[in-house]
Each structure stands twice: as structure tokens, then as C-alpha cells.
Amino acid sequence: MKPSLVLRRRLLLLGEADFSFALAFAKFHARTPQAGPLDLTATSFESEAEVDRKFGSTNIEHLRDLGACVFHGVDATRLDRLALGGPFDDVRFNFPHALKRWRTQDNRKLLSEFFVASEAVLGRSDPHVGPGLGGKVDRAPQVVVTLARGQGGTKADRSHGLENPADSWEIEKQASSAGLVLISATPFDGPRWARRGYKSRGHRRSIKGAPTKGAIEHRFELLDPEYPSKEPYTGKKIIW
């Protein structure tokens, strides 16, 4: 009898600060056997010295004990597939923001450049077998971006009372430049992640957290004929 293949997904997390989200994700995944094996790579924009000075290294040590790879000084708009150990099945970026975070045009540019860079590190292989993973894949590679309420400018934001979507970061438009299409926009469950140990952090010059209340998790798939479009794998319906 032919042995069944085990799917091993590869996830790239970008823009970590104290690495508490990465650690919470890794611990939750380890406690969820049905999720299957995971290769996790977590990165920060700041250098190792900056992260250690501001947050210490405890979370990173725990992550490495769980088998995760950690990289510092990683610019989400200039991703090196080989250096990071790609390709990846999924790329996730929580609460991105430009250095001049109040300037809408800078944040739109950041998202656009990030989507182009992330598209280059996603897997490109047989749609039924992951990139070297040896298992069945039931969906296309995905990019997930979590933004604070009102920043994305999708119908999900407008349903929550965003008055002027023209002032948003226009996330769908930025993603389209990389051939990515929005398949779901669902609430980010900040309280649940907080219970798992996640602490939202803010601007790189501060440890103040990004606002998670009302935040939206945007999930994108590649427009690739090899990967037929599917419902979000979480089973959640698009929330408009």
C-alpha cells in the first residue's frame, strides 16, 4: 500500500517586532495536530541588536526551540527568496506601515512594493503538490495582510462606517499590481491572539501597539491558471 503524503506548509511572517505573534502562531499550530506540519520563518525589519534592546530575545529563543527560522533586517519590499529559504506557501504581514506612517501615499507605495516582492517568494509548482513539500495542496499560495480599521479601503471597512475610502491605502488596487486578488476580508481576532500571547507593537521607534480593535485581515490569492480559484480555506465567508 502506497504511504500517504504529508503536507508541510511553509509560512513567511514579515514585520515582527517582539516576535510575539510568531510565537503565538507557532505554539497554537503545535497544539493543533490536524493543522499538519509547518515550516515557519519569522522576520523583523529591525536589526537583531535593535530587537534585543527593545524587546529582549526570549520570544526568539522559544521560536527557535520550536524549530522556526528567524531573520532580522528584512525589508518586506525587497525579499530574497533564496536567502529566506523559500519558496513559501503563504506570506503574512501584520499591521505594515511606512516610516512616515501618517502619509497615505507612502503607505500605498509600501503595500504595492510589498505585494510585488511577496509574489516573487511564493511557490510556483504543481498545483496538486506543494513546492517540495510532498503533500496535496487544496488552494493557491496566499498573501495575508492585517490592517487597522479603515486603512484597507475595502467594502469591509465601509460596512464599519469608514466615511472616505479615498483616504485609505487602497489595498486591493496595490495588490492587483502583483497579480493578486482579494478573496476574503474578515475581522482580525485581536483578543484571541492576545490570549495566546500576542502583543501588538507599533512604529519602529516606539513599542506602542497598533490598534487591533476593528482590524481587518485581508487574504489574497495569485491569479494563476494553475491554481483554480477557491473559497478561503478557513471556510469563512467574505465579510462585506
Short mmCIF file of C-alpha atoms in Angstrom, two decimals:
data_model
loop_
_atom_site.label_atom_id
_atom_site.label_comp_id
_atom_site.label_asym_id
_atom_site.label_seq_id
_atom_site.Cartn_x
_atom_site.Cartn_y
_atom_site.Cartn_z
CA MET A 1 0.00 0.00 0.00
CA LYS A 2 1.38 3.38 -1.01
CA PRO A 3 2.08 5.62 2.03
CA SER A 4 0.02 8.82 2.19
CA LEU A 5 1.84 12.05 1.64
CA VAL A 6 2.01 14.56 4.46
CA LEU A 7 1.52 18.20 3.60
CA ARG A 8 4.14 20.51 5.07
CA ARG A 9 3.23 24.14 4.62
CA ARG A 10 5.83 26.89 4.60
CA LEU A 11 4.86 30.25 6.10
CA LEU A 12 6.78 33.54 5.97
CA LEU A 13 5.92 36.14 8.62
CA LEU A 14 7.10 39.69 7.96
CA GLY A 15 7.38 42.81 10.10
CA GLU A 16 7.59 41.12 13.50
CA ALA A 17 8.58 43.40 16.39
CA ASP A 18 8.90 41.39 19.60
CA PHE A 19 8.06 38.15 17.70
CA SER A 20 5.10 37.54 19.99
CA PHE A 21 2.72 36.91 17.07
CA ALA A 22 5.14 34.42 15.51
CA LEU A 23 5.50 32.61 18.84
CA ALA A 24 1.74 32.60 19.46
CA PHE A 25 1.17 31.23 15.96
CA ALA A 26 3.84 28.53 16.37
CA LYS A 27 2.52 27.41 19.76
CA PHE A 28 -1.08 27.32 18.54
CA HIS A 29 -0.08 25.34 15.47
CA ALA A 30 1.91 22.87 17.59
CA ARG A 31 -1.21 22.27 19.71
CA THR A 32 -3.37 21.68 16.64
CA PRO A 33 -2.39 18.30 15.14
CA GLN A 34 -4.99 18.49 12.36
CA ALA A 35 -3.21 21.57 11.01
CA GLY A 36 -0.33 19.39 9.81
CA PRO A 37 3.41 20.12 9.82
CA LEU A 38 4.57 23.72 9.43
CA ASP A 39 7.88 25.32 8.46
CA LEU A 40 7.78 28.82 9.94
CA THR A 41 10.12 31.67 9.02
CA ALA A 42 9.69 34.87 11.04
CA THR A 43 11.41 38.17 10.24
CA SER A 44 11.84 41.68 11.58
CA PHE A 45 12.64 44.91 9.76
CA GLU A 46 14.83 45.99 12.64
CA SER A 47 18.28 44.59 13.30
CA GLU A 48 18.87 41.86 15.86
CA ALA A 49 20.52 44.41 18.17
CA GLU A 50 17.52 46.78 17.96
CA VAL A 51 15.04 43.99 18.65
CA ASP A 52 17.08 42.73 21.59
CA ARG A 53 17.41 46.23 23.06
CA LYS A 54 13.70 46.98 22.85
CA PHE A 55 12.11 43.60 23.49
CA GLY A 56 14.76 41.12 24.58
CA SER A 57 15.37 37.74 22.95
CA THR A 58 13.12 35.40 24.96
CA ASN A 59 10.43 35.04 22.28
CA ILE A 60 13.05 34.41 19.61
CA GLU A 61 14.73 31.72 21.70
CA HIS A 62 11.39 29.98 22.23
CA LEU A 63 10.64 30.22 18.50
CA ARG A 64 13.92 28.58 17.60
CA ASP A 65 13.27 25.86 20.17
CA LEU A 66 10.05 25.14 18.26
CA GLY A 67 12.04 24.80 15.02
CA ALA A 68 11.29 28.19 13.45
CA CYS A 69 13.81 30.19 11.45
CA VAL A 70 14.37 33.83 12.44
CA PHE A 71 15.88 36.60 10.33
CA HIS A 72 16.48 40.27 11.13
CA GLY A 73 16.91 43.34 8.93
CA VAL A 74 14.43 42.03 6.34
CA ASP A 75 12.79 44.69 4.15
CA ALA A 76 9.33 43.43 3.14
CA THR A 77 9.59 45.34 -0.14
CA ARG A 78 12.85 43.61 -1.12
CA LEU A 79 12.53 39.91 -0.35
CA ASP A 80 15.29 37.46 -1.25
CA ARG A 81 13.70 34.08 -1.92
CA LEU A 82 16.92 32.10 -1.57
CA ALA A 83 18.25 33.93 1.49
CA LEU A 84 14.96 33.38 3.35
CA GLY A 85 14.76 29.70 2.43
CA GLY A 86 11.78 29.99 0.08
CA PRO A 87 9.60 29.38 -1.80
CA PHE A 88 6.69 29.77 0.60
CA ASP A 89 3.06 28.68 0.52
CA ASP A 90 1.90 31.73 2.45
CA VAL A 91 3.23 35.18 3.32
CA ARG A 92 1.75 37.18 6.20
CA PHE A 93 2.32 40.83 7.16
CA ASN A 94 0.51 42.22 10.22
CA PHE A 95 -0.04 45.98 10.54
CA PRO A 96 2.51 47.24 8.00
CA HIS A 97 3.22 50.96 7.89
CA ALA A 98 5.66 53.28 6.20
CA LEU A 99 8.22 55.14 8.28
CA LYS A 100 6.18 58.31 7.79
CA ARG A 101 3.13 56.36 8.82
CA TRP A 102 0.64 59.26 8.59
CA ARG A 103 1.23 59.80 4.85
CA THR A 104 -1.33 57.83 2.86
CA GLN A 105 0.71 57.84 -0.35
CA ASP A 106 3.73 56.37 1.44
CA ASN A 107 1.66 53.52 2.85
CA ARG A 108 0.10 52.82 -0.55
CA LYS A 109 3.60 52.64 -2.04
CA LEU A 110 4.73 50.32 0.76
CA LEU A 111 1.84 47.93 0.11
CA SER A 112 2.36 47.96 -3.65
CA GLU A 113 6.07 47.18 -3.34
CA PHE A 114 5.40 44.54 -0.69
CA PHE A 115 2.89 42.70 -2.87
CA VAL A 116 5.31 42.62 -5.80
CA ALA A 117 8.10 41.33 -3.53
CA SER A 118 5.88 38.72 -1.87
CA GLU A 119 4.65 37.39 -5.21
CA ALA A 120 8.27 36.56 -6.05
CA VAL A 121 8.75 34.34 -2.97
CA LEU A 122 5.53 32.36 -3.29
CA GLY A 123 5.68 28.77 -4.54
CA ARG A 124 5.39 28.05 -8.25
CA SER A 125 4.89 24.32 -8.79
CA ASP A 126 2.36 21.60 -9.49
CA PRO A 127 -0.99 22.78 -8.09
CA HIS A 128 -1.52 19.34 -6.53
CA VAL A 129 1.87 19.04 -4.87
CA GLY A 130 3.41 21.87 -2.91
CA PRO A 131 6.88 23.31 -3.68
CA GLY A 132 8.99 20.45 -2.37
CA LEU A 133 6.51 19.73 0.41
CA GLY A 134 5.37 16.29 -0.71
CA GLY A 135 1.70 16.76 0.02
CA LYS A 136 -1.61 17.74 -1.53
CA VAL A 137 -2.41 21.41 -1.80
CA ASP A 138 -6.10 22.36 -1.90
CA ARG A 139 -5.61 26.05 -2.59
CA ALA A 140 -3.34 28.58 -4.23
CA PRO A 141 -0.48 30.33 -2.41
CA GLN A 142 -1.81 33.20 -0.33
CA VAL A 143 -0.71 36.58 0.99
CA VAL A 144 -2.37 37.81 4.20
CA VAL A 145 -2.22 41.44 5.33
CA THR A 146 -3.79 42.73 8.55
CA LEU A 147 -4.60 46.45 8.66
CA ALA A 148 -6.17 48.70 11.25
CA ARG A 149 -9.80 49.69 10.79
CA GLY A 150 -10.33 51.91 7.78
CA GLN A 151 -6.86 51.58 6.29
CA GLY A 152 -7.62 48.97 3.62
CA GLY A 153 -10.49 50.81 1.97
CA THR A 154 -12.44 47.66 1.06
CA LYS A 155 -16.19 47.16 1.43
CA ALA A 156 -15.40 45.50 4.77
CA ASP A 157 -14.13 48.86 6.04
CA ARG A 158 -17.03 50.79 4.56
CA SER A 159 -19.51 48.47 6.25
CA HIS A 160 -17.96 49.57 9.55
CA GLY A 161 -18.54 53.24 8.84
CA LEU A 162 -15.43 54.43 7.02
CA GLU A 163 -16.56 57.79 5.67
CA ASN A 164 -13.99 58.47 2.96
CA PRO A 165 -12.43 55.38 1.32
CA ALA A 166 -10.42 57.71 -0.95
CA ASP A 167 -8.22 58.40 2.09
CA SER A 168 -7.49 54.68 2.57
CA TRP A 169 -4.44 52.70 1.46
CA GLU A 170 -6.48 51.07 -1.35
CA ILE A 171 -5.15 47.61 -0.61
CA GLU A 172 -7.00 45.86 -3.46
CA LYS A 173 -5.51 48.25 -6.01
CA GLN A 174 -1.99 47.81 -4.63
CA ALA A 175 -2.32 44.01 -4.69
CA SER A 176 -3.56 43.95 -8.28
CA SER A 177 -0.19 45.28 -9.47
CA ALA A 178 1.31 41.91 -8.40
CA GLY A 179 -1.47 39.77 -9.88
CA LEU A 180 -3.11 39.15 -6.50
CA VAL A 181 -6.87 39.16 -5.95
CA LEU A 182 -8.72 39.67 -2.67
CA ILE A 183 -10.65 36.53 -1.70
CA SER A 184 -11.69 37.46 1.84
CA ALA A 185 -11.73 40.35 4.30
CA THR A 186 -12.53 39.15 7.80
CA PRO A 187 -12.15 40.60 11.30
CA PHE A 188 -8.76 40.10 12.92
CA ASP A 189 -9.42 38.42 16.27
CA GLY A 190 -7.12 40.57 18.40
CA PRO A 191 -8.46 39.38 21.80
CA ARG A 192 -7.96 35.73 20.87
CA TRP A 193 -4.41 36.31 19.67
CA ALA A 194 -3.73 38.36 22.81
CA ARG A 195 -4.81 35.39 24.95
CA ARG A 196 -2.33 33.30 23.01
CA GLY A 197 0.45 35.74 23.91
CA TYR A 198 0.46 38.26 21.03
CA LYS A 199 1.27 41.86 21.92
CA SER A 200 0.67 44.38 19.18
CA ARG A 201 3.58 46.73 18.62
CA GLY A 202 3.62 49.97 16.66
CA HIS A 203 6.06 52.29 14.96
CA ARG A 204 9.65 51.11 14.77
CA ARG A 205 10.67 53.97 17.07
CA SER A 206 8.07 53.03 19.64
CA ILE A 207 6.72 49.97 21.44
CA LYS A 208 3.17 51.35 21.39
CA GLY A 209 0.87 48.82 19.77
CA ALA A 210 -1.10 49.15 16.56
CA PRO A 211 -4.87 49.26 17.21
CA THR A 212 -6.32 45.77 16.78
CA LYS A 213 -9.95 46.61 17.54
CA GLY A 214 -11.86 46.61 14.27
CA ALA A 215 -8.77 45.47 12.33
CA ILE A 216 -9.33 43.56 9.10
CA GLU A 217 -7.41 40.51 7.86
CA HIS A 218 -7.15 40.65 4.06
CA ARG A 219 -6.43 37.39 2.26
CA PHE A 220 -5.19 37.35 -1.36
CA GLU A 221 -4.52 34.65 -3.92
CA LEU A 222 -2.45 34.69 -7.07
CA LEU A 223 -4.27 34.97 -10.36
CA ASP A 224 -2.62 31.84 -11.72
CA PRO A 225 -4.33 29.44 -14.17
CA GLU A 226 -2.56 26.51 -12.45
CA TYR A 227 -4.47 27.25 -9.26
CA PRO A 228 -8.24 27.35 -9.67
CA SER A 229 -9.92 29.98 -7.52
CA LYS A 230 -11.38 28.56 -4.31
CA GLU A 231 -13.26 29.72 -1.25
CA PRO A 232 -10.97 30.77 1.61
CA TYR A 233 -9.53 27.64 3.19
CA THR A 234 -10.73 28.78 6.64
CA GLY A 235 -14.26 28.27 5.46
CA LYS A 236 -15.16 31.83 6.44
CA LYS A 237 -17.34 33.81 4.09
CA ILE A 238 -16.21 37.19 2.81
CA ILE A 239 -17.49 39.85 5.18
CA TRP A 240 -18.65 42.95 3.32
#
